CSV table of C-alpha atoms and ligand atoms in Angstrom, one decimal:
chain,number,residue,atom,x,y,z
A,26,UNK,CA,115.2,77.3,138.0
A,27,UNK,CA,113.6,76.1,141.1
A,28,UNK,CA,114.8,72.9,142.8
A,29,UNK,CA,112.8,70.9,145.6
A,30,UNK,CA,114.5,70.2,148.7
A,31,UNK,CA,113.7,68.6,151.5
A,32,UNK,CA,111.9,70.7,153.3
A,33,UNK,CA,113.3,73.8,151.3
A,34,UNK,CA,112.5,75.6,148.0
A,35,UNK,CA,115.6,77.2,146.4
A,36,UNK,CA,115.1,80.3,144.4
A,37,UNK,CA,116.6,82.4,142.1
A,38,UNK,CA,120.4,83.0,141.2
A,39,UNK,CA,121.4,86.6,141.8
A,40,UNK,CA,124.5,86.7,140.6
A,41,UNK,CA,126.4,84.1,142.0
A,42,UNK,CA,124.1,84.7,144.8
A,43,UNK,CA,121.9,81.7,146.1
A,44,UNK,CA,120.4,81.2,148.9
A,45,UNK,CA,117.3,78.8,150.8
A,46,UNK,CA,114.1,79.9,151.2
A,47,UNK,CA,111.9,77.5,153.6
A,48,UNK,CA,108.0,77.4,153.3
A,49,UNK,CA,105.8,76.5,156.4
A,50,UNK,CA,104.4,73.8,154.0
A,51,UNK,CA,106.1,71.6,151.3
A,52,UNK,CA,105.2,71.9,148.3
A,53,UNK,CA,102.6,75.2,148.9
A,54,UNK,CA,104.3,78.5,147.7
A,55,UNK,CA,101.4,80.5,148.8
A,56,UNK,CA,102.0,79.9,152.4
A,57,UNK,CA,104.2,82.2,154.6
A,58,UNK,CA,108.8,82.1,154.0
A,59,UNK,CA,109.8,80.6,157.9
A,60,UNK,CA,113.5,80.7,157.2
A,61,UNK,CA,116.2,82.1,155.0
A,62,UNK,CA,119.9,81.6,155.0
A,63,UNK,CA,121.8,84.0,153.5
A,64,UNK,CA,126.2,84.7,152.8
A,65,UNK,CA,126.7,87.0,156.5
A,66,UNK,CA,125.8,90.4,154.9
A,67,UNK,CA,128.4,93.5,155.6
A,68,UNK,CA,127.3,97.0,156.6
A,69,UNK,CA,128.5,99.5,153.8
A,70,UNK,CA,127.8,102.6,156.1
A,71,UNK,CA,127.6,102.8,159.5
A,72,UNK,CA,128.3,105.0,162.6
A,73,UNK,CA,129.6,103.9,165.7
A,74,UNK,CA,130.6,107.0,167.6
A,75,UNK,CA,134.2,106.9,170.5
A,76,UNK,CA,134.6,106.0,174.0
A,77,UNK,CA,132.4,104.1,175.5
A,78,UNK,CA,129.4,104.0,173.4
A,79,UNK,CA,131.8,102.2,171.3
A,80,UNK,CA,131.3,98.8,173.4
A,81,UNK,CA,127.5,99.0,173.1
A,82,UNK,CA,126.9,99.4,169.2
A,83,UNK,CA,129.7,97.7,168.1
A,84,UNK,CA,128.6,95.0,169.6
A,85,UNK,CA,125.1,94.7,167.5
A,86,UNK,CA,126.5,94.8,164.5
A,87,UNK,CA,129.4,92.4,164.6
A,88,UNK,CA,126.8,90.0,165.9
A,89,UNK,CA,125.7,89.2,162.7
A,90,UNK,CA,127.7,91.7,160.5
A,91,UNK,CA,131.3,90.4,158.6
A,92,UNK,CA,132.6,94.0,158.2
A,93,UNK,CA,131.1,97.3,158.3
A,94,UNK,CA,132.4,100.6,156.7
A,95,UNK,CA,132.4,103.0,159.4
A,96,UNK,CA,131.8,107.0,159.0
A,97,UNK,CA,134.5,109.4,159.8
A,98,UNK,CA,132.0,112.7,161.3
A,99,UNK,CA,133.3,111.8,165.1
A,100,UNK,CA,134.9,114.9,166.5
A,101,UNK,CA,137.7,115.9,165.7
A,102,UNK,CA,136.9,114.4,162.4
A,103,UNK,CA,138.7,111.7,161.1
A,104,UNK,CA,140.9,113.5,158.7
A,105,UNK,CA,144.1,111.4,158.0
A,106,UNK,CA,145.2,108.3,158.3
A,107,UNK,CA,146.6,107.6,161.5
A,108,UNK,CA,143.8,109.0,163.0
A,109,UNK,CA,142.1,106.3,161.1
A,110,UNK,CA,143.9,103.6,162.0
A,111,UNK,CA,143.5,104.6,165.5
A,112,UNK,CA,140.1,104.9,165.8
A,113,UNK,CA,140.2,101.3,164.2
A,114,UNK,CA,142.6,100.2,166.8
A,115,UNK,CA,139.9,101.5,169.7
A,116,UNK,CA,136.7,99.6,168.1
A,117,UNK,CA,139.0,96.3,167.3
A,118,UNK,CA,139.6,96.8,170.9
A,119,UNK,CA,136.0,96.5,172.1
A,120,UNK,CA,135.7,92.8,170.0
A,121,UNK,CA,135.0,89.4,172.1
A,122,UNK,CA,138.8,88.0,171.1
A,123,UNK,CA,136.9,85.2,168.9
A,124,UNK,CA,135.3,87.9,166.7
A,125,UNK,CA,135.9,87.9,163.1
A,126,UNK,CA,134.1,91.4,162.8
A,127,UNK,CA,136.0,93.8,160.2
A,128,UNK,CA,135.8,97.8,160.4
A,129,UNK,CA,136.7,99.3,157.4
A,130,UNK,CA,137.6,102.5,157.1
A,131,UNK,CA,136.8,105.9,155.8
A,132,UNK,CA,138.7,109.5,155.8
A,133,UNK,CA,136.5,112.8,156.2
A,134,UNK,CA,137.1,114.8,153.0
A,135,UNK,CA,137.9,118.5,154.0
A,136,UNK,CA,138.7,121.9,151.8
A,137,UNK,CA,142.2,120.6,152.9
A,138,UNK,CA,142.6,117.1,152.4
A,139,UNK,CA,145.6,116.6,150.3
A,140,UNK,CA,146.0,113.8,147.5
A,141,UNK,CA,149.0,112.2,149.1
A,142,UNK,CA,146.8,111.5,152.4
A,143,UNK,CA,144.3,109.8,150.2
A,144,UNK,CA,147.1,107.7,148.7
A,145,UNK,CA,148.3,106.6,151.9
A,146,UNK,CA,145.1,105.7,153.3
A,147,UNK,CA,145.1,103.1,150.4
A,148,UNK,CA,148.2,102.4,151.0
A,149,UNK,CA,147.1,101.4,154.7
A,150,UNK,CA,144.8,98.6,153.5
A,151,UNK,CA,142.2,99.3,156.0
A,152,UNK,CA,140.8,102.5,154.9
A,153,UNK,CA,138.3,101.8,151.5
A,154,UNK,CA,136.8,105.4,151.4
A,155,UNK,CA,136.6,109.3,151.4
A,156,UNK,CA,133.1,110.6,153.1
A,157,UNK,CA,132.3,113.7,151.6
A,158,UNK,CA,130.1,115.9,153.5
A,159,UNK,CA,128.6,119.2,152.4
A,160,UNK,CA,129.4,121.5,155.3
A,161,UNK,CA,127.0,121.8,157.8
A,162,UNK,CA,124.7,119.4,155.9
A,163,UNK,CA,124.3,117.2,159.0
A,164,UNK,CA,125.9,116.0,162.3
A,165,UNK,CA,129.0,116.6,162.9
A,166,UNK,CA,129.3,118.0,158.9
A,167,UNK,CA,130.7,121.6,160.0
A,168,UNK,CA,134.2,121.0,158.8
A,169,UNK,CA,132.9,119.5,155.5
A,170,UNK,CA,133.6,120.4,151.8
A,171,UNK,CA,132.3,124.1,151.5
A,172,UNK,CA,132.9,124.3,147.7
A,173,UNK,CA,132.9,120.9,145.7
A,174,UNK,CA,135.6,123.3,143.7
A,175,UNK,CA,137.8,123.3,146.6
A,176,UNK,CA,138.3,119.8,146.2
A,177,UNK,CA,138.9,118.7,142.6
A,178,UNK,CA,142.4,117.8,142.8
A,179,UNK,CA,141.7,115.5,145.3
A,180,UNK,CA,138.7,113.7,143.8
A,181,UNK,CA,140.6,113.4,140.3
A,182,UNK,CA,143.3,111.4,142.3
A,183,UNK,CA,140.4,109.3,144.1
A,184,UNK,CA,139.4,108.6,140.1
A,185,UNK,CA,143.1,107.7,139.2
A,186,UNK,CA,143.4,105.2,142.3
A,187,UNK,CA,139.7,104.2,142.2
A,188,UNK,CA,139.2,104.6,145.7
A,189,UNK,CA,135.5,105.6,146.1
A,190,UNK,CA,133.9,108.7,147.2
A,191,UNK,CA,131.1,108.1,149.7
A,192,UNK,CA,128.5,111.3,149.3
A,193,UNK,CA,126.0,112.6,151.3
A,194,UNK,CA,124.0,113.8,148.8
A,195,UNK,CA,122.1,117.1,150.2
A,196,UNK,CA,122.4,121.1,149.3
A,197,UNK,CA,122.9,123.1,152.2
A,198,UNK,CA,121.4,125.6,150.9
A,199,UNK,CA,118.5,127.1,153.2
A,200,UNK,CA,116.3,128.2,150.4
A,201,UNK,CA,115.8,124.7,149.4
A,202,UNK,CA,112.9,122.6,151.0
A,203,UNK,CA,114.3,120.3,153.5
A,204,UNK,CA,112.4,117.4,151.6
A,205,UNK,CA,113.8,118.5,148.1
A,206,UNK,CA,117.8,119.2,149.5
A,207,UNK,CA,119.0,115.1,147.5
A,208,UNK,CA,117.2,116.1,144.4
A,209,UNK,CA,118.7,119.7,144.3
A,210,UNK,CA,122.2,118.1,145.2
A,211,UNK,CA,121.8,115.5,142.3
A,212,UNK,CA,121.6,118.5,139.7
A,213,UNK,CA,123.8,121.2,141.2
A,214,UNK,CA,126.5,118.5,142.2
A,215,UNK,CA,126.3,115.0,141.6
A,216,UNK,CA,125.8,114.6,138.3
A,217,UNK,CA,127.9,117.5,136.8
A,218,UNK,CA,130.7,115.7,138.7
A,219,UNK,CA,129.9,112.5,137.6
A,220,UNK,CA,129.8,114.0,133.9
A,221,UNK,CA,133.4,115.9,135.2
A,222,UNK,CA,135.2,112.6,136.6
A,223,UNK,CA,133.3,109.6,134.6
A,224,UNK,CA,135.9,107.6,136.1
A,225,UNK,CA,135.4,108.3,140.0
A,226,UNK,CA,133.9,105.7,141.9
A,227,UNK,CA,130.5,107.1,144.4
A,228,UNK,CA,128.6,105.7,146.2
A,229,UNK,CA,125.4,108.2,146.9
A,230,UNK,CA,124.9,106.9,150.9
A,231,UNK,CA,121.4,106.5,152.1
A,232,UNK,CA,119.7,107.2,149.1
A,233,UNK,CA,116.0,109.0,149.8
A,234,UNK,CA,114.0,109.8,146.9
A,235,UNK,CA,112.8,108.5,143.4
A,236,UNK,CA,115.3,111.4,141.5
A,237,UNK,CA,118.0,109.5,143.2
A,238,UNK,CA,117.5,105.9,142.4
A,239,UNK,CA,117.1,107.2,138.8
A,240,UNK,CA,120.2,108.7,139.0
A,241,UNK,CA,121.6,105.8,139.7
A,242,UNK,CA,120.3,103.6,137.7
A,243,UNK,CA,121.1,105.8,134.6
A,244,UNK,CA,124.7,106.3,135.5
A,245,UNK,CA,127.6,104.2,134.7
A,246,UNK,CA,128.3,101.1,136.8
A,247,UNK,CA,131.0,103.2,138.8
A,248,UNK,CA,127.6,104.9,140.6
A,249,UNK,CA,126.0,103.0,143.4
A,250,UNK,CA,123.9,103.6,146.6
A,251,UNK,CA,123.2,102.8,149.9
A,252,UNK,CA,119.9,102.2,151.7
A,253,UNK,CA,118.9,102.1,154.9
A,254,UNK,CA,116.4,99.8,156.6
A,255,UNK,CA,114.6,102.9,157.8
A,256,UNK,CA,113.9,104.5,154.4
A,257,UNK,CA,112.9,101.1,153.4
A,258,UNK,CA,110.3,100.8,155.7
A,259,UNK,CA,109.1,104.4,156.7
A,260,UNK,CA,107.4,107.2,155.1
A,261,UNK,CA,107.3,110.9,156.4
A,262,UNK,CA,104.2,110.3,158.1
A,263,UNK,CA,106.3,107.9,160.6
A,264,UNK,CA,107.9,112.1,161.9
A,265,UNK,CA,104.2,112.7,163.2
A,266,UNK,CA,101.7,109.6,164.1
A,267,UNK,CA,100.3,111.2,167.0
A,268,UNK,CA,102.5,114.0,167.9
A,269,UNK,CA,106.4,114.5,166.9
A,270,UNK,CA,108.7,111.4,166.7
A,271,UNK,CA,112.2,112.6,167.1
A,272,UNK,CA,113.4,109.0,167.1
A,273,UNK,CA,112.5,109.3,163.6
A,274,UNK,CA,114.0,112.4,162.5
A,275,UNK,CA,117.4,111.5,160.1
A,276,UNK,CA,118.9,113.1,157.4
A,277,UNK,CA,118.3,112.7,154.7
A,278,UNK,CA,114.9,113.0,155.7
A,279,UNK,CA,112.1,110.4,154.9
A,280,UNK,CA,110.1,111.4,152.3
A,281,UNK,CA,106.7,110.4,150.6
A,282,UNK,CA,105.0,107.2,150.3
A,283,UNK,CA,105.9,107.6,146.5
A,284,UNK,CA,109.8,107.8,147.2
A,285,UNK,CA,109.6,105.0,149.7
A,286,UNK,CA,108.4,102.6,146.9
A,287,UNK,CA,110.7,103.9,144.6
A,288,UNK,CA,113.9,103.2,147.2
A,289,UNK,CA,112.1,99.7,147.7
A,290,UNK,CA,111.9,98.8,143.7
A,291,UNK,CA,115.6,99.6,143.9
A,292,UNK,CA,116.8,97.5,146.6
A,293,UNK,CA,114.3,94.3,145.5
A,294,UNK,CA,115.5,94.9,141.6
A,295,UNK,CA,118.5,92.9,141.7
A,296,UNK,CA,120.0,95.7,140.5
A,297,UNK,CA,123.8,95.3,142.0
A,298,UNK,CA,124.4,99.2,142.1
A,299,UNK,CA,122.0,99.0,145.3
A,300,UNK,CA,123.2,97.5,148.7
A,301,UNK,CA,122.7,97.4,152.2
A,302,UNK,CA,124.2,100.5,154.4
A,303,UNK,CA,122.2,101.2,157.8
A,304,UNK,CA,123.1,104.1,158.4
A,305,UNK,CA,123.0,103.3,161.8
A,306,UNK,CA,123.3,106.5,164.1
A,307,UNK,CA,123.6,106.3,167.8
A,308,UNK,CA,122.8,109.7,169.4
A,309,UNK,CA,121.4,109.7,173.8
A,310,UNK,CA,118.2,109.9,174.6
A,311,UNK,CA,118.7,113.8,175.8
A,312,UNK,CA,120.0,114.6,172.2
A,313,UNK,CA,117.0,113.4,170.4
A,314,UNK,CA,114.0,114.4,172.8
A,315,UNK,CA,115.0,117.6,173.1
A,316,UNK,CA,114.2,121.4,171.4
A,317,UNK,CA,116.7,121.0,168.8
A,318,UNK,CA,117.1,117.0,168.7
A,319,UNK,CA,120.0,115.5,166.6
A,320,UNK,CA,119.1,113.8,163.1
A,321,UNK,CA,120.2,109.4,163.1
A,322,UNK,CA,118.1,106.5,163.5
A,323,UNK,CA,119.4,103.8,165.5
A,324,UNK,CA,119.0,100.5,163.7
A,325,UNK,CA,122.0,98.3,164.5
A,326,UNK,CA,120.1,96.0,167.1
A,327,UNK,CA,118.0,94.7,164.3
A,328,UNK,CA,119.2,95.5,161.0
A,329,UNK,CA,119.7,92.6,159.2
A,330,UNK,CA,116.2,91.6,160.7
A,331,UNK,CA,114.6,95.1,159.6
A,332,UNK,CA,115.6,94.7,156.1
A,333,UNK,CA,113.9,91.3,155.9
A,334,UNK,CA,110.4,92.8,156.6
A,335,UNK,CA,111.1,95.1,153.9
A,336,UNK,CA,112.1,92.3,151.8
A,337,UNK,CA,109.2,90.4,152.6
A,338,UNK,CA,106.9,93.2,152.1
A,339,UNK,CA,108.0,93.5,148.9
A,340,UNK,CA,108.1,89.5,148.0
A,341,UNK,CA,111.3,89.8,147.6
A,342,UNK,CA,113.0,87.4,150.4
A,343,UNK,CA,115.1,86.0,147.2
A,344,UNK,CA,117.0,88.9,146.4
A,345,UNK,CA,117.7,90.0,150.2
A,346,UNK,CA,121.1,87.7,149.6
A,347,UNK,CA,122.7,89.6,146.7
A,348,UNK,CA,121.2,93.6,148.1
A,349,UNK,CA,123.0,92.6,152.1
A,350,UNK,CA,125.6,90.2,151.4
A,351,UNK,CA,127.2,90.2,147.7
A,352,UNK,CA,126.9,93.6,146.0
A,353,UNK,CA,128.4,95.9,148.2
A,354,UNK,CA,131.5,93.6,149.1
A,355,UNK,CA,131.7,93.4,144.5
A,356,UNK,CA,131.4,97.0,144.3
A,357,UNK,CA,134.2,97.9,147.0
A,358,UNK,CA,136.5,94.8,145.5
A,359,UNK,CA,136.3,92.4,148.2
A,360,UNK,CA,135.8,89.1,148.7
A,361,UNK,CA,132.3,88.3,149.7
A,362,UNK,CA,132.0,86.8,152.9
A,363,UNK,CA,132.2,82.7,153.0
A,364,UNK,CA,129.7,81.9,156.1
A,365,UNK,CA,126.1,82.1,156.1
A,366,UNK,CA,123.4,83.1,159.1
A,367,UNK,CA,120.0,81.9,159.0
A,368,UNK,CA,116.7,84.7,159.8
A,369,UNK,CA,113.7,82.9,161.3
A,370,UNK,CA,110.1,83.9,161.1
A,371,UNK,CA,109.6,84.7,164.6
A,372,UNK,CA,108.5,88.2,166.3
A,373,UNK,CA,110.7,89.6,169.2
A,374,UNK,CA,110.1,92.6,171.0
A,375,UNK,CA,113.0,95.3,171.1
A,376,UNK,CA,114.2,96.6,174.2
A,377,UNK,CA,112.8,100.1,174.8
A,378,UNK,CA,116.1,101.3,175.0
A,379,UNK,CA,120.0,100.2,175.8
A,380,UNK,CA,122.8,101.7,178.0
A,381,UNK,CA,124.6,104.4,176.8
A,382,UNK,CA,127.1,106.3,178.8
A,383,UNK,CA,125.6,108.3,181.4
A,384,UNK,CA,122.2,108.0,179.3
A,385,UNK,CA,119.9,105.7,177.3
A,386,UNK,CA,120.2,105.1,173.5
A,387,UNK,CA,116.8,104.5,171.7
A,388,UNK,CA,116.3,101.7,169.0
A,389,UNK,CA,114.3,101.7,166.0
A,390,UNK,CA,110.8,99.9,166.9
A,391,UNK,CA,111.5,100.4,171.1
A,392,UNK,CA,109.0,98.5,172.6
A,393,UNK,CA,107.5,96.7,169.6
A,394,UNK,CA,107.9,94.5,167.5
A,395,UNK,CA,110.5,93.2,164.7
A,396,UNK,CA,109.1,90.3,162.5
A,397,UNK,CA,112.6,88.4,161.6
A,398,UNK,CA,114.8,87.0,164.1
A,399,UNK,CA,118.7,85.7,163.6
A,400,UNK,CA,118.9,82.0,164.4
B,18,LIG,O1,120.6,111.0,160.3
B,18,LIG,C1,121.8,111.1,160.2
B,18,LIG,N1,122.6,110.8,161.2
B,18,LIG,N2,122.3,111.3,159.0
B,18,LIG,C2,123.6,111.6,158.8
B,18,LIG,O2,124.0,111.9,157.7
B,18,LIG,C3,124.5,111.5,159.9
B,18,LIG,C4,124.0,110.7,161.0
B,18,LIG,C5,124.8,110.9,162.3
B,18,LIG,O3,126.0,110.9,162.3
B,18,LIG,O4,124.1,111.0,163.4
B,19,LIG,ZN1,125.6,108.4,157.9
């Protein structure tokens, strides 16, 4: 049903989902979306490192963020609960006092992580997740699961709680092609422990490739994925225009053109299995320009504004509501957030970089621009 307002043309439920779109011109639907208002959209994955780099990306995403689900891979990792609740205690600590921003946490599944420390981290109320982590699959990944086999008696009492399982979803294995690693994973490990525990709750995290949005799709409603704004809007040709781009280099790694499209169907569908996680993932200047530079993109200064333009690429400013704001917050059993923030059609040019400790940190678009603004 559409509905004429003043000024505003109201689109299509998702879900309970509902939100204002506003045209340039009344009454023309060809001409350009100037504003949206959306329910204040939560971060299902994001990183946000220790110490003081803490005070610097924390800050962009509880800007316009209500909660965020933060990764465990700092080091030591986060392995039990009170380290949990302590790291949550630091970034609470770096909040203006009138913030309403939520960290929820996540424990770092190891070969030793016991069932009764997953039982009291839900216990805790703050911590919503286990973060499974092939070992050595990425940063900060070497004290990872070595053997999904190791871990089985504590995934079969995540299924009985129904406390999800957060994966990063890539083989190790150094015969596979770096660009094939999620698709390998999917058949060697996701889906025979899917078919194992049919119960267990997982969320595949940044999602990469066409093989793993079918998986999803096809699975039971206890599967979901993240995206990020980067494989939304990026392509593996974004690693080379003109010479290497190390502030483009993540894991999982973009892909084709043809993967990209697939990963934007998804998140435009309406399909409630697919919602926003960044992926956000601050790493210095030094550690990404250098020989062996570390794998993250940095997208927590724009993110909300990033997955906008992918949005609108797509013609799909309508369902940006129920992919950022609503179908995460259903999938983790939460309330969805009650306030709303407003995106305006107007370009800003990012910093070309932000303070970070003794060095700089390096945004997604530095020096350009970003299409969407928050009002
Ligand atoms: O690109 C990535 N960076 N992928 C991950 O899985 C980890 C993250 C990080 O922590 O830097
Ligand atoms: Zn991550």
């Amino acid at each position: 049903m559409i509905c004429v307002l003043v000024g505003q043309v109201k689109v299509k439920n998702v879900g309970n989902c509902c939100k204002s779109v506003e045209k340039s011109t009344e009454n023309d639907r060809n001409t350009a979306t100037v504003k949206i208002t959306i329910r204040r959209p939560d971060d299902w994955h994001l990183h946000v490192r220790d110490g003081t780099v803490l005070q610097t990306v924390v800050a962009h995403t509880a800007q316009h963020f209500g909660r965020a689900i933060i990764m465990p891979n700092l080091k030591p990792a986060v392995t039990d609960t009170a380290s949990a609740l302590a790291y949550r205690d630091r970034i609470l600590a770096v909040l203006p006092a009138d913030s309403r921003f939520e960290p929820l946490m996540t424990l770092y599944l190891t070969d030793n992580t016991r069932s009764d420390e997953v039982r009291k981290a839900q216990a805790s109320g703050h911590i919503h997740a286990v973060k499974y982590y092939p070992a050595g699959a990425t940063t900060n990944a070497d004290s990872g699961v070595t053997d999904i086999g190791n871990v089985m008696p504590v995934l079969e009492t995540l299924q009985e709680i129904g406390m999800p399982l957060l994966v990063h979803g890539e083989v190790t294995d150094p015969a596979v092609d770096v660009f094939d690693r999620e698709a390998v994973f999917i058949d060697r490990v996701l889906a025979p422990l899917a078919a194992r525990l049919p119960d267990l709750r997982l969320v595949l995290e940044h999602v990469s490739t066409r093989q793993g949005v079918e998986f999803v799709v096809d699975s039971s409603e206890r599967v979901a994925a993240t995206l990020t704004a980067h494989h939304l809007l990026m392509n593996r040709n974004a690693l080379f225009t003109g010479g290497i781009r190390p502030h483009h280099y993540c894991l999982p790694v973009l892909k084709r053109e043809q993967h990209r499209l697939a990963l934007l169907d998804a998140a435009t569908s309406g399909n409630p299995k697919f919602f926003l996680g960044t992926d956000s993932a601050p790493h210095a200047r030094s550690a990404k320009e250098n020989s062996c530079g570390c794998a993250g993109l940095y997208t927590a200064h724009a993110a909300i504004e990033l997955y906008a333009e992918a949005f609108e690429q797509a013609g799909a400013l309508d369902r940006l509501e129920g992919f950022a704001s609503c179908f995460g917050a259903d999938f983790y059993g939460l309330p969805r957030n009650e306030d709303r923030i407003s995106l305006v059609k107007t370009p800003w040019q990012v910093p070309a970089d932000y303070p970070l400790d003794n060095d700089r940190l390096v945004p997604m678009r530095c020096g350009e621009t970003v299409d969407w603004m928050v009002e």
